């Protein structure tokens, strides 16, 4: 719960779930006001927690893709109604 309460964590799970597999730039484009360092930190934390997989390809330029793990996919399905409800409250 501590990780999920951090800024952008829940949204990142759902964005990667909607796009996935997603490259860093695609994820970054989904957020208007997030700093690169915050986004990178949150992605690393979600990988460490087992919600995201990070695949790095041996290409030039380097390519990294993020995708949901099985746990991340289940979490995404459960978070989606909550985020929709929160978005409705902002209108």
PDB file of N, CA and C in Angstrom:
ATOM      1  N   UNK A   1       0.826  -1.204   0.000  1.00  0.00           N
ATOM      2  CA  UNK A   1       0.000   0.000   0.000  1.00  0.00           C
ATOM      3  C   UNK A   1       0.863   1.257   0.000  1.00  0.00           C
ATOM      4  N   UNK A   2       2.019   1.184   0.662  1.00  0.00           N
ATOM      5  CA  UNK A   2       2.881   2.370   0.678  1.00  0.00           C
ATOM      6  C   UNK A   2       3.299   2.761  -0.733  1.00  0.00           C
ATOM      7  N   UNK A   3       3.689   1.797  -1.527  1.00  0.00           N
ATOM      8  CA  UNK A   3       4.103   2.086  -2.901  1.00  0.00           C
ATOM      9  C   UNK A   3       2.946   2.625  -3.719  1.00  0.00           C
ATOM     10  N   UNK A   4       1.790   2.002  -3.593  1.00  0.00           N
ATOM     11  CA  UNK A   4       0.647   2.435  -4.393  1.00  0.00           C
ATOM     12  C   UNK A   4       0.130   3.803  -3.997  1.00  0.00           C
ATOM     13  N   UNK A   5       0.423   4.237  -2.783  1.00  0.00           N
ATOM     14  CA  UNK A   5      -0.017   5.565  -2.354  1.00  0.00           C
ATOM     15  C   UNK A   5       0.932   6.658  -2.844  1.00  0.00           C
ATOM     16  N   UNK A   6       2.070   6.275  -3.391  1.00  0.00           N
ATOM     17  CA  UNK A   6       3.004   7.275  -3.914  1.00  0.00           C
ATOM     18  C   UNK A   6       2.467   7.858  -5.212  1.00  0.00           C
ATOM     19  N   UNK A   7       2.839   9.093  -5.441  1.00  0.00           N
ATOM     20  CA  UNK A   7       2.332   9.820  -6.594  1.00  0.00           C
ATOM     21  C   UNK A   7       2.637   9.075  -7.898  1.00  0.00           C
ATOM     22  N   UNK A   8       1.645   8.949  -8.727  1.00  0.00           N
ATOM     23  CA  UNK A   8       1.674   8.352 -10.058  1.00  0.00           C
ATOM     24  C   UNK A   8       1.749   6.830 -10.087  1.00  0.00           C
ATOM     25  N   UNK A   9       1.884   6.165  -8.967  1.00  0.00           N
ATOM     26  CA  UNK A   9       2.046   4.710  -8.987  1.00  0.00           C
ATOM     27  C   UNK A   9       0.821   4.017  -9.579  1.00  0.00           C
ATOM     28  N   UNK A  10      -0.364   4.341  -9.103  1.00  0.00           N
ATOM     29  CA  UNK A  10      -1.568   3.694  -9.609  1.00  0.00           C
ATOM     30  C   UNK A  10      -1.797   4.035 -11.075  1.00  0.00           C
ATOM     31  N   UNK A  11      -1.568   5.299 -11.431  1.00  0.00           N
ATOM     32  CA  UNK A  11      -1.750   5.707 -12.812  1.00  0.00           C
ATOM     33  C   UNK A  11      -0.775   4.991 -13.742  1.00  0.00           C
ATOM     34  N   UNK A  12       0.460   4.794 -13.283  1.00  0.00           N
ATOM     35  CA  UNK A  12       1.453   4.099 -14.097  1.00  0.00           C
ATOM     36  C   UNK A  12       1.025   2.663 -14.381  1.00  0.00           C
ATOM     37  N   UNK A  13       0.503   1.988 -13.376  1.00  0.00           N
ATOM     38  CA  UNK A  13       0.021   0.623 -13.572  1.00  0.00           C
ATOM     39  C   UNK A  13      -1.039   0.605 -14.675  1.00  0.00           C
ATOM     40  N   UNK A  14      -1.973   1.530 -14.619  1.00  0.00           N
ATOM     41  CA  UNK A  14      -3.060   1.550 -15.592  1.00  0.00           C
ATOM     42  C   UNK A  14      -2.598   2.010 -16.973  1.00  0.00           C
ATOM     43  N   UNK A  15      -1.673   2.948 -17.036  1.00  0.00           N
ATOM     44  CA  UNK A  15      -1.145   3.404 -18.327  1.00  0.00           C
ATOM     45  C   UNK A  15      -0.399   2.265 -19.016  1.00  0.00           C
ATOM     46  N   UNK A  16       0.470   1.586 -18.288  1.00  0.00           N
ATOM     47  CA  UNK A  16       1.199   0.462 -18.883  1.00  0.00           C
ATOM     48  C   UNK A  16       0.219  -0.641 -19.282  1.00  0.00           C
ATOM     49  N   UNK A  17      -0.811  -0.841 -18.476  1.00  0.00           N
ATOM     50  CA  UNK A  17      -1.834  -1.827 -18.824  1.00  0.00           C
ATOM     51  C   UNK A  17      -2.570  -1.472 -20.101  1.00  0.00           C
ATOM     52  N   UNK A  18      -2.813  -0.195 -20.327  1.00  0.00           N
ATOM     53  CA  UNK A  18      -3.533   0.247 -21.520  1.00  0.00           C
ATOM     54  C   UNK A  18      -2.654   0.222 -22.768  1.00  0.00           C
ATOM     55  N   UNK A  19      -1.380   0.539 -22.618  1.00  0.00           N
ATOM     56  CA  UNK A  19      -0.467   0.643 -23.758  1.00  0.00           C
ATOM     57  C   UNK A  19       0.296  -0.650 -23.981  1.00  0.00           C
ATOM     58  N   UNK A  20       0.748  -1.255 -22.899  1.00  0.00           N
ATOM     59  CA  UNK A  20       1.754  -2.292 -22.811  1.00  0.00           C
ATOM     60  C   UNK A  20       1.860  -3.291 -23.940  1.00  0.00           C
ATOM     61  N   UNK A  21       3.050  -3.753 -24.222  1.00  0.00           N
ATOM     62  CA  UNK A  21       4.295  -3.256 -23.652  1.00  0.00           C
ATOM     63  C   UNK A  21       4.558  -1.825 -24.105  1.00  0.00           C
ATOM     64  N   UNK A  22       5.083  -1.030 -23.200  1.00  0.00           N
ATOM     65  CA  UNK A  22       5.232   0.402 -23.442  1.00  0.00           C
ATOM     66  C   UNK A  22       6.674   0.850 -23.264  1.00  0.00           C
ATOM     67  N   UNK A  23       7.107   1.710 -24.152  1.00  0.00           N
ATOM     68  CA  UNK A  23       8.431   2.304 -24.021  1.00  0.00           C
ATOM     69  C   UNK A  23       8.335   3.514 -23.101  1.00  0.00           C
ATOM     70  N   UNK A  24       9.483   3.895 -22.547  1.00  0.00           N
ATOM     71  CA  UNK A  24       9.524   5.002 -21.589  1.00  0.00           C
ATOM     72  C   UNK A  24       8.872   6.260 -22.159  1.00  0.00           C
ATOM     73  N   UNK A  25       9.202   6.610 -23.389  1.00  0.00           N
ATOM     74  CA  UNK A  25       8.658   7.821 -24.003  1.00  0.00           C
ATOM     75  C   UNK A  25       7.150   7.795 -24.124  1.00  0.00           C
ATOM     76  N   UNK A  26       6.587   6.619 -24.413  1.00  0.00           N
ATOM     77  CA  UNK A  26       5.129   6.493 -24.504  1.00  0.00           C
ATOM     78  C   UNK A  26       4.484   6.705 -23.144  1.00  0.00           C
ATOM     79  N   UNK A  27       5.121   6.162 -22.120  1.00  0.00           N
ATOM     80  CA  UNK A  27       4.605   6.339 -20.761  1.00  0.00           C
ATOM     81  C   UNK A  27       4.697   7.803 -20.364  1.00  0.00           C
ATOM     82  N   UNK A  28       5.842   8.415 -20.639  1.00  0.00           N
ATOM     83  CA  UNK A  28       6.056   9.823 -20.293  1.00  0.00           C
ATOM     84  C   UNK A  28       5.031  10.724 -20.979  1.00  0.00           C
ATOM     85  N   UNK A  29       4.671  10.412 -22.222  1.00  0.00           N
ATOM     86  CA  UNK A  29       3.688  11.209 -22.962  1.00  0.00           C
ATOM     87  C   UNK A  29       2.301  11.173 -22.323  1.00  0.00           C
ATOM     88  N   UNK A  30       2.018  10.141 -21.553  1.00  0.00           N
ATOM     89  CA  UNK A  30       0.710  10.008 -20.912  1.00  0.00           C
ATOM     90  C   UNK A  30       0.550  10.924 -19.702  1.00  0.00           C
ATOM     91  N   UNK A  31       1.655  11.515 -19.236  1.00  0.00           N
ATOM     92  CA  UNK A  31       1.641  12.381 -18.056  1.00  0.00           C
ATOM     93  C   UNK A  31       2.094  13.787 -18.441  1.00  0.00           C
ATOM     94  N   UNK A  32       1.375  14.783 -17.969  1.00  0.00           N
ATOM     95  CA  UNK A  32       1.711  16.166 -18.297  1.00  0.00           C
ATOM     96  C   UNK A  32       2.759  16.757 -17.367  1.00  0.00           C
ATOM     97  N   UNK A  33       2.636  16.480 -16.095  1.00  0.00           N
ATOM     98  CA  UNK A  33       3.404  17.251 -15.113  1.00  0.00           C
ATOM     99  C   UNK A  33       4.384  16.416 -14.293  1.00  0.00           C
ATOM    100  N   UNK A  34       4.753  15.232 -14.759  1.00  0.00           N
ATOM    101  CA  UNK A  34       5.652  14.382 -13.984  1.00  0.00           C
ATOM    102  C   UNK A  34       7.095  14.632 -14.423  1.00  0.00           C
ATOM    103  N   UNK A  35       7.993  14.723 -13.444  1.00  0.00           N
ATOM    104  CA  UNK A  35       9.408  14.898 -13.778  1.00  0.00           C
ATOM    105  C   UNK A  35       9.987  13.561 -14.219  1.00  0.00           C
ATOM    106  N   UNK A  36      11.021  13.623 -15.007  1.00  0.00           N
ATOM    107  CA  UNK A  36      11.672  12.417 -15.503  1.00  0.00           C
ATOM    108  C   UNK A  36      12.221  11.568 -14.359  1.00  0.00           C
ATOM    109  N   UNK A  37      12.780  12.224 -13.343  1.00  0.00           N
ATOM    110  CA  UNK A  37      13.343  11.479 -12.210  1.00  0.00           C
ATOM    111  C   UNK A  37      12.254  10.774 -11.407  1.00  0.00           C
ATOM    112  N   UNK A  38      11.119  11.426 -11.220  1.00  0.00           N
ATOM    113  CA  UNK A  38      10.007  10.814 -10.495  1.00  0.00           C
ATOM    114  C   UNK A  38       9.465   9.625 -11.277  1.00  0.00           C
ATOM    115  N   UNK A  39       9.302   9.800 -12.572  1.00  0.00           N
ATOM    116  CA  UNK A  39       8.782   8.722 -13.406  1.00  0.00           C
ATOM    117  C   UNK A  39       9.731   7.518 -13.390  1.00  0.00           C
ATOM    118  N   UNK A  40      11.007   7.768 -13.537  1.00  0.00           N
ATOM    119  CA  UNK A  40      11.998   6.683 -13.520  1.00  0.00           C
ATOM    120  C   UNK A  40      12.007   5.958 -12.184  1.00  0.00           C
ATOM    121  N   UNK A  41      11.966   6.720 -11.096  1.00  0.00           N
ATOM    122  CA  UNK A  41      11.952   6.116  -9.757  1.00  0.00           C
ATOM    123  C   UNK A  41      10.728   5.244  -9.556  1.00  0.00           C
ATOM    124  N   UNK A  42       9.571   5.763  -9.952  1.00  0.00           N
ATOM    125  CA  UNK A  42       8.333   5.013  -9.755  1.00  0.00           C
ATOM    126  C   UNK A  42       8.339   3.737 -10.594  1.00  0.00           C
ATOM    127  N   UNK A  43       8.813   3.824 -11.834  1.00  0.00           N
ATOM    128  CA  UNK A  43       8.893   2.631 -12.672  1.00  0.00           C
ATOM    129  C   UNK A  43       9.812   1.585 -12.036  1.00  0.00           C
ATOM    130  N   UNK A  44      10.959   2.020 -11.545  1.00  0.00           N
ATOM    131  CA  UNK A  44      11.896   1.097 -10.887  1.00  0.00           C
ATOM    132  C   UNK A  44      11.252   0.441  -9.667  1.00  0.00           C
ATOM    133  N   UNK A  45      10.529   1.230  -8.885  1.00  0.00           N
ATOM    134  CA  UNK A  45       9.872   0.687  -7.688  1.00  0.00           C
ATOM    135  C   UNK A  45       8.805  -0.343  -8.055  1.00  0.00           C
ATOM    136  N   UNK A  46       8.063  -0.077  -9.118  1.00  0.00           N
ATOM    137  CA  UNK A  46       7.020  -1.009  -9.547  1.00  0.00           C
ATOM    138  C   UNK A  46       7.620  -2.287 -10.127  1.00  0.00           C
ATOM    139  N   UNK A  47       8.773  -2.178 -10.765  1.00  0.00           N
ATOM    140  CA  UNK A  47       9.489  -3.367 -11.236  1.00  0.00           C
ATOM    141  C   UNK A  47       9.965  -4.181 -10.034  1.00  0.00           C
ATOM    142  N   UNK A  48      10.591  -3.499  -9.059  1.00  0.00           N
ATOM    143  CA  UNK A  48      11.089  -4.182  -7.859  1.00  0.00           C
ATOM    144  C   UNK A  48       9.970  -4.860  -7.071  1.00  0.00           C
ATOM    145  N   UNK A  49       8.780  -4.261  -7.079  1.00  0.00           N
ATOM    146  CA  UNK A  49       7.644  -4.820  -6.344  1.00  0.00           C
ATOM    147  C   UNK A  49       6.974  -5.970  -7.094  1.00  0.00           C
ATOM    148  N   UNK A  50       7.361  -6.182  -8.347  1.00  0.00           N
ATOM    149  CA  UNK A  50       6.802  -7.289  -9.109  1.00  0.00           C
ATOM    150  C   UNK A  50       5.538  -6.976  -9.884  1.00  0.00           C
ATOM    151  N   UNK A  51       5.200  -5.701 -10.032  1.00  0.00           N
ATOM    152  CA  UNK A  51       4.014  -5.316 -10.798  1.00  0.00           C
ATOM    153  C   UNK A  51       4.324  -5.077 -12.268  1.00  0.00           C
ATOM    154  N   UNK A  52       5.570  -4.702 -12.570  1.00  0.00           N
ATOM    155  CA  UNK A  52       5.994  -4.461 -13.946  1.00  0.00           C
ATOM    156  C   UNK A  52       7.206  -5.316 -14.274  1.00  0.00           C
ATOM    157  N   UNK A  53       7.298  -5.693 -15.535  1.00  0.00           N
ATOM    158  CA  UNK A  53       8.502  -6.308 -16.081  1.00  0.00           C
ATOM    159  C   UNK A  53       9.217  -5.242 -16.899  1.00  0.00           C
ATOM    160  N   UNK A  54      10.538  -5.264 -16.820  1.00  0.00           N
ATOM    161  CA  UNK A  54      11.353  -4.330 -17.608  1.00  0.00           C
ATOM    162  C   UNK A  54      12.224  -5.164 -18.532  1.00  0.00           C
ATOM    163  N   UNK A  55      12.059  -4.940 -19.827  1.00  0.00           N
ATOM    164  CA  UNK A  55      12.818  -5.682 -20.834  1.00  0.00           C
ATOM    165  C   UNK A  55      13.733  -4.700 -21.552  1.00  0.00           C
ATOM    166  N   UNK A  56      15.025  -4.968 -21.481  1.00  0.00           N
ATOM    167  CA  UNK A  56      16.005  -4.117 -22.160  1.00  0.00           C
ATOM    168  C   UNK A  56      16.566  -4.888 -23.342  1.00  0.00           C
ATOM    169  N   UNK A  57      16.544  -4.257 -24.516  1.00  0.00           N
ATOM    170  CA  UNK A  57      17.007  -4.887 -25.735  1.00  0.00           C
ATOM    171  C   UNK A  57      18.401  -4.373 -26.086  1.00  0.00           C
ATOM    172  N   UNK A  58      19.242  -5.262 -26.577  1.00  0.00           N
ATOM    173  CA  UNK A  58      20.612  -4.903 -26.955  1.00  0.00           C
ATOM    174  C   UNK A  58      20.608  -4.299 -28.353  1.00  0.00           C
ATOM    175  N   UNK A  59      20.130  -3.068 -28.429  1.00  0.00           N
ATOM    176  CA  UNK A  59      20.027  -2.352 -29.698  1.00  0.00           C
ATOM    177  C   UNK A  59      20.676  -0.991 -29.551  1.00  0.00           C
ATOM    178  N   UNK A  60      20.957  -0.383 -30.676  1.00  0.00           N
ATOM    179  CA  UNK A  60      21.443   0.995 -30.666  1.00  0.00           C
ATOM    180  C   UNK A  60      20.478   1.786 -31.531  1.00  0.00           C
ATOM    181  N   UNK A  61      19.794   2.802 -30.986  1.00  0.00           N
ATOM    182  CA  UNK A  61      19.833   3.220 -29.586  1.00  0.00           C
ATOM    183  C   UNK A  61      19.146   2.192 -28.688  1.00  0.00           C
ATOM    184  N   UNK A  62      19.513   2.203 -27.403  1.00  0.00           N
ATOM    185  CA  UNK A  62      18.923   1.235 -26.464  1.00  0.00           C
ATOM    186  C   UNK A  62      17.402   1.351 -26.419  1.00  0.00           C
ATOM    187  N   UNK A  63      16.763   0.218 -26.267  1.00  0.00           N
ATOM    188  CA  UNK A  63      15.303   0.189 -26.175  1.00  0.00           C
ATOM    189  C   UNK A  63      14.922  -0.572 -24.918  1.00  0.00           C
ATOM    190  N   UNK A  64      14.033   0.037 -24.138  1.00  0.00           N
ATOM    191  CA  UNK A  64      13.518  -0.583 -22.916  1.00  0.00           C
ATOM    192  C   UNK A  64      12.001  -0.549 -22.993  1.00  0.00           C
ATOM    193  N   UNK A  65      11.373  -1.672 -22.662  1.00  0.00           N
ATOM    194  CA  UNK A  65       9.923  -1.740 -22.635  1.00  0.00           C
ATOM    195  C   UNK A  65       9.458  -2.235 -21.265  1.00  0.00           C
ATOM    196  N   UNK A  66       8.319  -1.704 -20.847  1.00  0.00           N
ATOM    197  CA  UNK A  66       7.687  -2.102 -19.590  1.00  0.00           C
ATOM    198  C   UNK A  66       6.368  -2.779 -19.913  1.00  0.00           C
ATOM    199  N   UNK A  67       6.062  -3.823 -19.170  1.00  0.00           N
ATOM    200  CA  UNK A  67       4.788  -4.513 -19.328  1.00  0.00           C
ATOM    201  C   UNK A  67       4.332  -4.996 -17.955  1.00  0.00           C
ATOM    202  N   UNK A  68       3.056  -5.243 -17.824  1.00  0.00           N
ATOM    203  CA  UNK A  68       2.515  -5.729 -16.558  1.00  0.00           C
ATOM    204  C   UNK A  68       2.863  -7.196 -16.339  1.00  0.00           C
ATOM    205  N   UNK A  69       3.164  -7.528 -15.110  1.00  0.00           N
ATOM    206  CA  UNK A  69       3.267  -8.927 -14.707  1.00  0.00           C
ATOM    207  C   UNK A  69       1.842  -9.422 -14.457  1.00  0.00           C
ATOM    208  N   UNK A  70       1.692 -10.683 -14.108  1.00  0.00           N
ATOM    209  CA  UNK A  70       0.353 -11.190 -13.774  1.00  0.00           C
ATOM    210  C   UNK A  70      -0.229 -10.436 -12.584  1.00  0.00           C
ATOM    211  N   UNK A  71       0.599 -10.178 -11.557  1.00  0.00           N
ATOM    212  CA  UNK A  71       0.130  -9.403 -10.400  1.00  0.00           C
ATOM    213  C   UNK A  71      -0.235  -7.980 -10.813  1.00  0.00           C
ATOM    214  N   UNK A  72       0.565  -7.396 -11.683  1.00  0.00           N
ATOM    215  CA  UNK A  72       0.284  -6.043 -12.166  1.00  0.00           C
ATOM    216  C   UNK A  72      -0.998  -5.984 -12.963  1.00  0.00           C
ATOM    217  N   UNK A  73      -1.262  -7.013 -13.755  1.00  0.00           N
ATOM    218  CA  UNK A  73      -2.490  -7.062 -14.536  1.00  0.00           C
ATOM    219  C   UNK A  73      -3.711  -7.150 -13.629  1.00  0.00           C
ATOM    220  N   UNK A  74      -3.626  -7.973 -12.607  1.00  0.00           N
ATOM    221  CA  UNK A  74      -4.736  -8.070 -11.657  1.00  0.00           C
ATOM    222  C   UNK A  74      -4.947  -6.742 -10.935  1.00  0.00           C
ATOM    223  N   UNK A  75      -3.857  -6.126 -10.520  1.00  0.00           N
ATOM    224  CA  UNK A  75      -3.944  -4.824  -9.843  1.00  0.00           C
ATOM    225  C   UNK A  75      -4.558  -3.780 -10.766  1.00  0.00           C
ATOM    226  N   UNK A  76      -4.157  -3.780 -12.019  1.00  0.00           N
ATOM    227  CA  UNK A  76      -4.705  -2.823 -12.988  1.00  0.00           C
ATOM    228  C   UNK A  76      -6.212  -2.962 -13.107  1.00  0.00           C
ATOM    229  N   UNK A  77      -6.677  -4.193 -13.218  1.00  0.00           N
ATOM    230  CA  UNK A  77      -8.127  -4.424 -13.322  1.00  0.00           C
ATOM    231  C   UNK A  77      -8.863  -3.913 -12.090  1.00  0.00           C
ATOM    232  N   UNK A  78      -8.251  -4.043 -10.934  1.00  0.00           N
ATOM    233  CA  UNK A  78      -8.903  -3.603  -9.697  1.00  0.00           C
ATOM    234  C   UNK A  78      -8.814  -2.086  -9.509  1.00  0.00           C
ATOM    235  N   UNK A  79      -7.759  -1.477 -10.035  1.00  0.00           N
ATOM    236  CA  UNK A  79      -7.578  -0.036  -9.881  1.00  0.00           C
ATOM    237  C   UNK A  79      -8.414   0.782 -10.866  1.00  0.00           C
ATOM    238  N   UNK A  80      -8.695   0.231 -12.024  1.00  0.00           N
ATOM    239  CA  UNK A  80      -9.382   0.992 -13.067  1.00  0.00           C
ATOM    240  C   UNK A  80     -10.683   1.636 -12.587  1.00  0.00           C
ATOM    241  N   UNK A  81     -11.586   0.914 -11.924  1.00  0.00           N
ATOM    242  CA  UNK A  81     -12.806   1.572 -11.442  1.00  0.00           C
ATOM    243  C   UNK A  81     -12.524   2.698 -10.439  1.00  0.00           C
ATOM    244  N   UNK A  82     -11.520   2.516  -9.593  1.00  0.00           N
ATOM    245  CA  UNK A  82     -11.169   3.555  -8.626  1.00  0.00           C
ATOM    246  C   UNK A  82     -10.690   4.817  -9.329  1.00  0.00           C
ATOM    247  N   UNK A  83      -9.820   4.669 -10.322  1.00  0.00           N
ATOM    248  CA  UNK A  83      -9.313   5.838 -11.041  1.00  0.00           C
ATOM    249  C   UNK A  83     -10.411   6.515 -11.852  1.00  0.00           C
ATOM    250  N   UNK A  84     -11.325   5.732 -12.411  1.00  0.00           N
ATOM    251  CA  UNK A  84     -12.464   6.322 -13.131  1.00  0.00           C
ATOM    252  C   UNK A  84     -13.343   7.109 -12.172  1.00  0.00           C
ATOM    253  N   UNK A  85     -13.573   6.565 -10.997  1.00  0.00           N
ATOM    254  CA  UNK A  85     -14.377   7.261  -9.992  1.00  0.00           C
ATOM    255  C   UNK A  85     -13.695   8.568  -9.578  1.00  0.00           C
ATOM    256  N   UNK A  86     -12.381   8.530  -9.365  1.00  0.00           N
ATOM    257  CA  UNK A  86     -11.643   9.735  -8.983  1.00  0.00           C
ATOM    258  C   UNK A  86     -11.687  10.781 -10.088  1.00  0.00           C
ATOM    259  N   UNK A  87     -11.587  10.349 -11.331  1.00  0.00           N
ATOM    260  CA  UNK A  87     -11.649  11.288 -12.464  1.00  0.00           C
ATOM    261  C   UNK A  87     -13.028  11.924 -12.573  1.00  0.00           C
ATOM    262  N   UNK A  88     -14.079  11.175 -12.296  1.00  0.00           N
ATOM    263  CA  UNK A  88     -15.439  11.719 -12.325  1.00  0.00           C
ATOM    264  C   UNK A  88     -15.619  12.787 -11.255  1.00  0.00           C
ATOM    265  N   UNK A  89     -14.977  12.604 -10.110  1.00  0.00           N
ATOM    266  CA  UNK A  89     -15.078  13.575  -9.026  1.00  0.00           C
ATOM    267  C   UNK A  89     -14.361  14.877  -9.311  1.00  0.00           C
ATOM    268  N   UNK A  90     -13.407  14.845 -10.254  1.00  0.00           N
ATOM    269  CA  UNK A  90     -12.652  16.058 -10.601  1.00  0.00           C
ATOM    270  C   UNK A  90     -13.415  16.928 -11.589  1.00  0.00           C
ATOM    271  N   UNK A  91     -14.454  16.399 -12.191  1.00  0.00           N
ATOM    272  CA  UNK A  91     -15.210  17.154 -13.215  1.00  0.00           C
ATOM    273  C   UNK A  91     -16.187  18.096 -12.604  1.00  0.00           C
TER     274      UNK A  91
END
